[in-house]
mmCIF file of C-alpha atoms in Angstrom:
data_model
loop_
_atom_site.group_PDB
_atom_site.id
_atom_site.type_symbol
_atom_site.label_atom_id
_atom_site.label_comp_id
_atom_site.label_asym_id
_atom_site.label_seq_id
_atom_site.Cartn_x
_atom_site.Cartn_y
_atom_site.Cartn_z
ATOM 1 C CA MET A 1 0.000 0.000 0.000
ATOM 2 C CA THR A 2 2.680 2.343 0.942
ATOM 3 C CA ALA A 3 4.774 1.620 -2.160
ATOM 4 C CA ARG A 4 1.893 2.310 -4.663
ATOM 5 C CA LEU A 5 0.802 5.711 -3.287
ATOM 6 C CA PRO A 6 3.162 7.911 -5.340
ATOM 7 C CA ALA A 7 1.957 6.372 -8.589
ATOM 8 C CA LEU A 8 -1.681 7.040 -7.749
ATOM 9 C CA LEU A 9 -0.898 10.639 -6.882
ATOM 10 C CA LEU A 10 0.986 11.304 -10.132
ATOM 11 C CA LEU A 11 -1.641 9.815 -12.419
ATOM 12 C CA PRO A 12 -4.167 12.676 -12.343
ATOM 13 C CA THR A 13 -1.391 15.189 -13.059
ATOM 14 C CA LEU A 14 -0.232 13.346 -16.169
ATOM 15 C CA LEU A 15 -3.759 12.983 -17.469
ATOM 16 C CA LEU A 16 -4.487 16.671 -16.973
ATOM 17 C CA SER A 17 -1.304 17.658 -18.812
ATOM 18 C CA ALA A 18 -2.189 15.460 -21.738
ATOM 19 C CA CYS A 19 -5.661 16.945 -21.978
ATOM 20 C CA LEU A 20 -4.260 20.475 -21.984
ATOM 21 C CA GLU A 21 -1.827 19.653 -24.769
ATOM 22 C CA GLN A 22 -4.611 18.219 -26.910
ATOM 23 C CA GLN A 23 -6.884 21.240 -26.387
ATOM 24 C CA GLY A 24 -4.076 23.782 -27.240
ATOM 25 C CA GLU A 25 -3.406 22.490 -30.725
ATOM 26 C CA GLU A 26 -5.040 24.813 -33.347
ATOM 27 C CA PRO A 27 -4.550 25.032 -37.129
ATOM 28 C CA ALA A 28 -1.966 27.651 -38.267
ATOM 29 C CA ALA A 29 -3.394 30.879 -39.847
ATOM 30 C CA PRO A 30 -2.661 31.498 -43.540
ATOM 31 C CA PRO A 31 -0.064 34.246 -44.332
ATOM 32 C CA PRO A 32 -1.540 37.731 -44.935
ATOM 33 C CA PRO A 33 -1.704 39.023 -48.520
ATOM 34 C CA VAL A 34 1.178 41.336 -49.512
ATOM 35 C CA THR A 35 0.928 44.159 -52.073
ATOM 36 C CA VAL A 36 4.159 45.159 -53.815
ATOM 37 C CA ALA A 37 4.492 48.734 -55.266
ATOM 38 C CA ALA A 38 7.371 50.027 -57.388
ATOM 39 C CA TYR A 39 8.418 53.710 -57.460
ATOM 40 C CA THR A 40 10.775 55.582 -59.754
ATOM 41 C CA VAL A 41 13.017 58.034 -57.862
ATOM 42 C CA LYS A 42 14.525 60.967 -59.738
ATOM 43 C CA ALA A 43 16.184 64.221 -58.681
ATOM 44 C CA GLN A 44 14.345 67.505 -59.296
ATOM 45 C CA ASP A 45 14.395 71.116 -58.095
ATOM 46 C CA LEU A 46 11.875 72.216 -55.479
ATOM 47 C CA PRO A 47 11.066 75.806 -54.498
ATOM 48 C CA ALA A 48 12.890 76.948 -51.382
ATOM 49 C CA ARG A 49 10.859 78.868 -48.801
ATOM 50 C CA PHE A 50 12.178 81.246 -46.156
ATOM 51 C CA GLU A 51 10.177 83.135 -43.549
ATOM 52 C CA PHE A 52 10.872 86.665 -42.320
ATOM 53 C CA ILE A 53 9.051 89.214 -40.202
ATOM 54 C CA GLY A 54 8.199 92.314 -42.228
ATOM 55 C CA LYS A 55 6.213 95.532 -42.082
ATOM 56 C CA THR A 56 4.005 97.218 -44.660
ATOM 57 C CA VAL A 57 5.035 100.643 -45.925
ATOM 58 C CA SER A 58 3.299 103.053 -48.263
ATOM 59 C CA SER A 59 4.896 103.006 -51.699
ATOM 60 C CA ARG A 60 4.579 106.802 -51.813
ATOM 61 C CA ARG A 61 4.027 108.889 -48.687
ATOM 62 C CA VAL A 62 3.556 112.494 -49.753
ATOM 63 C CA GLU A 63 3.701 115.569 -47.556
ATOM 64 C CA ILE A 64 0.970 118.053 -48.391
ATOM 65 C CA ARG A 65 2.528 121.494 -47.897
ATOM 66 C CA SER A 66 1.574 125.057 -48.685
ATOM 67 C CA ARG A 67 3.753 126.713 -51.325
ATOM 68 C CA VAL A 68 2.712 130.227 -50.339
ATOM 69 C CA GLU A 69 2.434 132.117 -47.076
ATOM 70 C CA GLY A 70 -0.941 133.265 -45.829
ATOM 71 C CA PHE A 71 -3.971 132.357 -43.770
ATOM 72 C CA LEU A 72 -5.515 128.905 -44.066
ATOM 73 C CA GLU A 73 -9.166 129.460 -44.873
ATOM 74 C CA LYS A 74 -10.713 126.009 -45.197
ATOM 75 C CA ARG A 75 -10.073 122.266 -44.996
ATOM 76 C CA LEU A 76 -11.721 120.555 -47.975
ATOM 77 C CA TYR A 77 -11.357 116.838 -47.126
ATOM 78 C CA ARG A 78 -12.466 114.474 -44.376
ATOM 79 C CA GLU A 79 -9.538 113.429 -42.210
ATOM 80 C CA GLY A 80 -8.607 109.775 -42.693
ATOM 81 C CA ALA A 81 -10.672 109.399 -45.866
ATOM 82 C CA MET A 82 -9.427 108.067 -49.177
ATOM 83 C CA VAL A 83 -8.569 110.855 -51.625
ATOM 84 C CA GLU A 84 -8.006 110.868 -55.369
ATOM 85 C CA ALA A 85 -5.061 112.388 -57.216
ATOM 86 C CA GLY A 86 -5.676 116.081 -57.875
ATOM 87 C CA GLN A 87 -8.385 116.366 -55.237
ATOM 88 C CA PRO A 88 -8.426 119.750 -53.385
ATOM 89 C CA MET A 89 -7.562 119.393 -49.710
ATOM 90 C CA PHE A 90 -7.017 122.936 -48.377
ATOM 91 C CA GLN A 91 -7.960 126.464 -49.410
ATOM 92 C CA MET A 92 -5.837 129.495 -48.517
ATOM 93 C CA ASP A 93 -7.207 133.049 -48.371
ATOM 94 C CA THR A 94 -7.024 134.179 -52.009
ATOM 95 C CA ARG A 95 -7.615 137.929 -51.594
ATOM 96 C CA PRO A 96 -3.988 139.022 -51.068
ATOM 97 C CA PHE A 97 -2.892 136.946 -54.049
ATOM 98 C CA GLU A 98 -5.649 138.314 -56.274
ATOM 99 C CA ALA A 99 -4.616 141.854 -55.361
ATOM 100 C CA ARG A 100 -0.986 141.016 -56.103
ATOM 101 C CA LEU A 101 -1.948 139.635 -59.502
ATOM 102 C CA GLN A 102 -3.872 142.787 -60.394
ATOM 103 C CA ALA A 103 -0.899 144.932 -59.391
ATOM 104 C CA MET A 104 1.455 142.872 -61.543
ATOM 105 C CA LYS A 105 -0.892 143.138 -64.516
ATOM 106 C CA ALA A 106 -0.996 146.912 -64.074
ATOM 107 C CA GLU A 107 2.791 147.012 -63.929
ATOM 108 C CA LEU A 108 2.942 145.007 -67.154
ATOM 109 C CA ALA A 109 0.591 147.419 -68.893
ATOM 110 C CA GLN A 110 2.720 150.338 -67.745
ATOM 111 C CA GLN A 111 5.919 148.756 -69.044
ATOM 112 C CA GLN A 112 4.286 147.900 -72.348
ATOM 113 C CA ALA A 113 3.255 151.558 -72.758
ATOM 114 C CA ARG A 114 6.802 152.624 -71.998
ATOM 115 C CA LEU A 115 8.060 150.145 -74.595
ATOM 116 C CA GLU A 116 5.690 151.527 -77.224
ATOM 117 C CA ASN A 117 6.909 155.053 -76.493
ATOM 118 C CA ALA A 118 10.551 153.966 -76.716
ATOM 119 C CA GLN A 119 9.814 152.166 -79.978
ATOM 120 C CA ALA A 120 8.191 155.283 -81.460
ATOM 121 C CA ASN A 121 11.095 157.491 -80.369
ATOM 122 C CA LEU A 122 13.623 155.076 -81.880
ATOM 123 C CA ASN A 123 11.685 154.965 -85.152
ATOM 124 C CA ARG A 124 11.749 158.766 -85.257
ATOM 125 C CA VAL A 125 15.449 159.200 -84.419
ATOM 126 C CA ARG A 126 16.871 156.413 -86.594
ATOM 127 C CA PRO A 127 16.148 157.970 -90.032
ATOM 128 C CA LEU A 128 17.314 161.377 -88.792
ATOM 129 C CA ALA A 129 20.582 159.836 -87.653
ATOM 130 C CA LYS A 130 21.107 158.363 -91.112
ATOM 131 C CA LYS A 131 20.828 161.927 -92.541
ATOM 132 C CA ASN A 132 23.115 163.270 -89.823
ATOM 133 C CA ALA A 133 20.239 165.487 -88.714
ATOM 134 C CA VAL A 134 20.729 164.442 -85.068
ATOM 135 C CA ALA A 135 23.774 163.529 -83.065
ATOM 136 C CA GLN A 136 24.822 159.913 -82.767
ATOM 137 C CA LYS A 137 24.283 160.167 -79.014
ATOM 138 C CA GLU A 138 20.555 160.733 -79.486
ATOM 139 C CA LEU A 139 20.330 157.534 -81.513
ATOM 140 C CA ASP A 140 22.292 155.637 -78.882
ATOM 141 C CA ASP A 141 20.051 156.972 -76.104
ATOM 142 C CA ALA A 142 16.892 156.052 -78.019
ATOM 143 C CA LEU A 143 18.175 152.557 -78.646
ATOM 144 C CA ALA A 144 19.146 152.113 -74.992
ATOM 145 C CA ASN A 145 15.725 153.315 -73.827
ATOM 146 C CA TYR A 146 14.031 150.850 -76.169
ATOM 147 C CA ARG A 147 16.105 147.919 -74.941
ATOM 148 C CA SER A 148 15.546 148.882 -71.311
ATOM 149 C CA ALA A 149 11.779 149.150 -71.863
ATOM 150 C CA ALA A 150 11.729 145.762 -73.627
ATOM 151 C CA ALA A 151 13.570 144.154 -70.714
ATOM 152 C CA ALA A 152 11.197 145.763 -68.223
ATOM 153 C CA VAL A 153 8.249 144.273 -70.124
ATOM 154 C CA GLU A 154 9.762 140.787 -69.828
ATOM 155 C CA VAL A 155 10.260 141.263 -66.083
ATOM 156 C CA ALA A 156 6.665 142.433 -65.713
ATOM 157 C CA LYS A 157 5.438 139.390 -67.645
ATOM 158 C CA ALA A 158 7.415 137.113 -65.310
ATOM 159 C CA ASN A 159 5.906 138.861 -62.295
ATOM 160 C CA VAL A 160 2.415 138.303 -63.678
ATOM 161 C CA THR A 161 3.183 134.628 -64.240
ATOM 162 C CA GLN A 162 4.498 134.264 -60.690
ATOM 163 C CA ALA A 163 1.444 136.015 -59.283
ATOM 164 C CA GLU A 164 -0.820 133.667 -61.232
ATOM 165 C CA LEU A 165 1.093 130.668 -59.904
ATOM 166 C CA ASN A 166 0.851 131.910 -56.320
ATOM 167 C CA LEU A 167 -2.889 132.438 -56.733
ATOM 168 C CA GLY A 168 -3.192 128.895 -58.058
ATOM 169 C CA TYR A 169 -1.177 127.564 -55.119
ATOM 170 C CA THR A 170 -3.842 128.831 -52.720
ATOM 171 C CA LEU A 171 -5.909 125.764 -53.656
ATOM 172 C CA ILE A 172 -3.790 122.900 -52.328
ATOM 173 C CA ARG A 173 -4.303 119.520 -54.015
ATOM 174 C CA THR A 174 -2.913 116.049 -53.435
ATOM 175 C CA PRO A 175 -0.632 114.730 -56.203
ATOM 176 C CA VAL A 176 -1.400 111.068 -55.389
ATOM 177 C CA ALA A 177 -4.391 108.925 -54.489
ATOM 178 C CA GLY A 178 -4.371 107.233 -51.117
ATOM 179 C CA ALA A 179 -5.315 107.442 -47.465
ATOM 180 C CA SER A 180 -5.268 110.913 -45.933
ATOM 181 C CA SER A 181 -3.966 111.728 -42.471
ATOM 182 C CA PHE A 182 -5.182 114.259 -39.914
ATOM 183 C CA ALA A 183 -4.819 117.981 -40.563
ATOM 184 C CA VAL A 184 -1.709 119.390 -38.909
ATOM 185 C CA GLN A 185 -2.947 122.986 -39.248
ATOM 186 C CA GLN A 186 -6.478 124.177 -38.634
ATOM 187 C CA GLU A 187 -8.589 126.883 -40.292
ATOM 188 C CA GLY A 188 -7.452 130.407 -39.454
ATOM 189 C CA SER A 189 -3.815 129.483 -38.890
ATOM 190 C CA TYR A 190 -1.136 131.563 -40.540
ATOM 191 C CA ILE A 191 0.956 129.318 -42.755
ATOM 192 C CA GLY A 192 4.585 130.271 -43.226
ATOM 193 C CA LEU A 193 7.881 128.622 -44.031
ATOM 194 C CA GLY A 194 8.173 127.050 -40.581
ATOM 195 C CA ASN A 195 4.732 125.399 -40.519
ATOM 196 C CA SER A 196 3.950 124.710 -44.160
ATOM 197 C CA LEU A 197 3.169 121.016 -43.518
ATOM 198 C CA LEU A 198 -0.602 120.511 -43.606
ATOM 199 C CA THR A 199 -1.094 116.724 -43.737
ATOM 200 C CA TYR A 200 0.099 113.471 -45.329
ATOM 201 C CA VAL A 201 -1.304 111.216 -48.027
ATOM 202 C CA ALA A 202 -0.142 107.601 -48.194
ATOM 203 C CA GLN A 203 -0.505 105.735 -51.462
ATOM 204 C CA LEU A 204 -1.893 102.234 -50.795
ATOM 205 C CA ASP A 205 -1.723 100.564 -54.198
ATOM 206 C CA PRO A 206 0.811 99.169 -54.672
ATOM 207 C CA MET A 207 2.154 98.582 -51.167
ATOM 208 C CA TRP A 208 5.693 97.901 -50.033
ATOM 209 C CA VAL A 209 6.698 95.218 -47.545
ATOM 210 C CA GLU A 210 10.091 95.719 -45.922
ATOM 211 C CA PHE A 211 11.945 92.939 -44.136
ATOM 212 C CA SER A 212 15.485 92.265 -42.998
ATOM 213 C CA VAL A 213 17.797 89.290 -43.456
ATOM 214 C CA SER A 214 20.463 88.718 -40.826
ATOM 215 C CA GLU A 215 24.131 88.550 -41.745
ATOM 216 C CA ASN A 216 24.270 84.932 -40.555
ATOM 217 C CA GLN A 217 21.390 83.985 -42.874
ATOM 218 C CA ILE A 218 23.144 85.665 -45.780
ATOM 219 C CA PHE A 219 26.277 83.583 -45.169
ATOM 220 C CA GLN A 220 24.196 80.391 -44.957
ATOM 221 C CA LEU A 221 22.430 81.141 -48.232
ATOM 222 C CA ARG A 222 25.751 81.848 -49.954
ATOM 223 C CA ARG A 223 27.186 78.581 -48.680
ATOM 224 C CA MET A 224 24.145 76.663 -49.920
ATOM 225 C CA ARG A 225 24.532 78.237 -53.347
ATOM 226 C CA ARG A 226 28.223 77.339 -53.501
ATOM 227 C CA GLU A 227 27.406 73.734 -52.584
ATOM 228 C CA GLY A 228 24.697 73.530 -55.216
ATOM 229 C CA LEU A 229 21.905 73.099 -52.677
ATOM 230 C CA LEU A 230 20.257 76.377 -53.629
ATOM 231 C CA LYS A 231 19.854 78.002 -57.035
ATOM 232 C CA ALA A 232 18.848 81.579 -57.772
ATOM 233 C CA PRO A 233 15.872 82.116 -60.133
ATOM 234 C CA ALA A 234 16.840 82.383 -63.767
ATOM 235 C CA ASP A 235 15.203 85.816 -64.089
ATOM 236 C CA ASP A 236 16.486 86.877 -60.647
ATOM 237 C CA VAL A 237 12.898 87.550 -59.506
ATOM 238 C CA TYR A 238 12.108 86.405 -55.974
ATOM 239 C CA LYS A 239 8.423 85.839 -55.236
ATOM 240 C CA VAL A 240 6.908 86.873 -51.920
ATOM 241 C CA GLU A 241 3.845 85.469 -50.182
ATOM 242 C CA ILE A 242 2.409 87.476 -47.284
ATOM 243 C CA VAL A 243 0.951 85.835 -44.194
ATOM 244 C CA LEU A 244 -1.131 88.244 -42.134
ATOM 245 C CA ALA A 245 -1.146 88.595 -38.347
ATOM 246 C CA ASP A 246 -4.125 86.244 -37.981
ATOM 247 C CA GLY A 247 -2.356 83.489 -39.924
ATOM 248 C CA SER A 248 -4.339 83.925 -43.145
ATOM 249 C CA SER A 249 -2.644 84.300 -46.519
ATOM 250 C CA TYR A 250 -2.910 87.558 -48.411
ATOM 251 C CA PRO A 251 -4.493 86.833 -51.828
ATOM 252 C CA HIS A 252 -1.931 88.731 -53.926
ATOM 253 C CA LYS A 253 1.680 87.658 -54.280
ATOM 254 C CA GLY A 254 4.491 90.146 -54.707
ATOM 255 C CA GLN A 255 8.140 90.172 -55.654
ATOM 256 C CA VAL A 256 11.341 91.657 -54.301
ATOM 257 C CA THR A 257 12.079 94.956 -56.039
ATOM 258 C CA PHE A 258 14.820 96.489 -53.873
ATOM 259 C CA ALA A 259 17.858 95.320 -51.916
ATOM 260 C CA ASP A 260 19.951 97.713 -49.882
ATOM 261 C CA ALA A 261 23.514 98.323 -50.993
ATOM 262 C CA SER A 262 25.107 97.327 -47.680
ATOM 263 C CA ILE A 263 24.492 95.617 -44.371
ATOM 264 C CA SER A 264 23.409 97.882 -41.557
ATOM 265 C CA GLY A 265 26.202 98.453 -39.071
ATOM 266 C CA GLU A 266 23.704 98.993 -36.244
ATOM 267 C CA THR A 267 21.491 95.917 -36.688
ATOM 268 C CA GLY A 268 23.704 93.597 -38.740
ATOM 269 C CA THR A 269 20.857 93.023 -41.185
ATOM 270 C CA PHE A 270 20.286 93.443 -44.897
ATOM 271 C CA LEU A 271 17.151 95.389 -45.897
ATOM 272 C CA LEU A 272 14.918 94.012 -48.654
ATOM 273 C CA ARG A 273 11.701 95.426 -50.061
ATOM 274 C CA ALA A 274 8.889 93.668 -51.891
ATOM 275 C CA GLN A 275 6.089 95.248 -53.886
ATOM 276 C CA VAL A 276 2.574 93.802 -53.832
ATOM 277 C CA ALA A 277 -0.736 94.851 -55.353
ATOM 278 C CA ASN A 278 -3.341 96.187 -52.920
ATOM 279 C CA PRO A 279 -6.458 96.921 -55.008
ATOM 280 C CA LYS A 280 -8.932 96.501 -52.130
ATOM 281 C CA LYS A 281 -6.795 98.519 -49.679
ATOM 282 C CA LEU A 282 -6.602 95.595 -47.239
ATOM 283 C CA LEU A 283 -3.012 96.424 -46.335
ATOM 284 C CA ARG A 284 -2.237 99.639 -44.484
ATOM 285 C CA PRO A 285 1.102 101.165 -43.552
#
């Protein structure tokens, strides 16, 4: 009895192991299908993109100044509004300039009368001098008076022209279309040489975008070009795409139109400028 006990105790364990081995045997799964694709690899040029922080600048910012001295009578535009080229913006008091023009016209008439008198005297003396009826000095004096009167007429004509110009300058117009600024001088102010600035007009189409490239970036770009990793455009025209402050893309692309002649000694950067169309005036300086 004692000798057979280990065999009886081992028998259930062996049977259980055999049952587990029989239950664990499962058929092997088939291999998954494999799709083979072939690609042709070839070298080609791709556009290189670089990002810079820039600022928009008016392509033409014009100072509206008075060309004559006098009292500012009226402002003819709405501050901050869009203005067209040739549009009147300020009106100076015209009365002093009108009076000056009338005086210059009267002076011209006086000099023309003097010239006619000198011409008549010369016509009278010249034939007498040919007959030795008068002294040569009288002919010389008549000729000198005629030439002096003729010169005085030309000066008077120039004064009339200048007076007409000054009268025309009393109506101050903008030479460009764009966005107007606030009025520096108000109605009733006396405008002289020291305060002739009246306002600004900034042209908005096209617009300029200025940005700077660091000296380190310039060296990197030159190295890449030497190594053949970067090629300049054949027409040397660099395109510019503008991303606005909210992350959206501006619909019109521009191109670089200006590069400064040297690197700034203060900032160590190289200034570039791009020009872009702005027909809807979305960009502002």
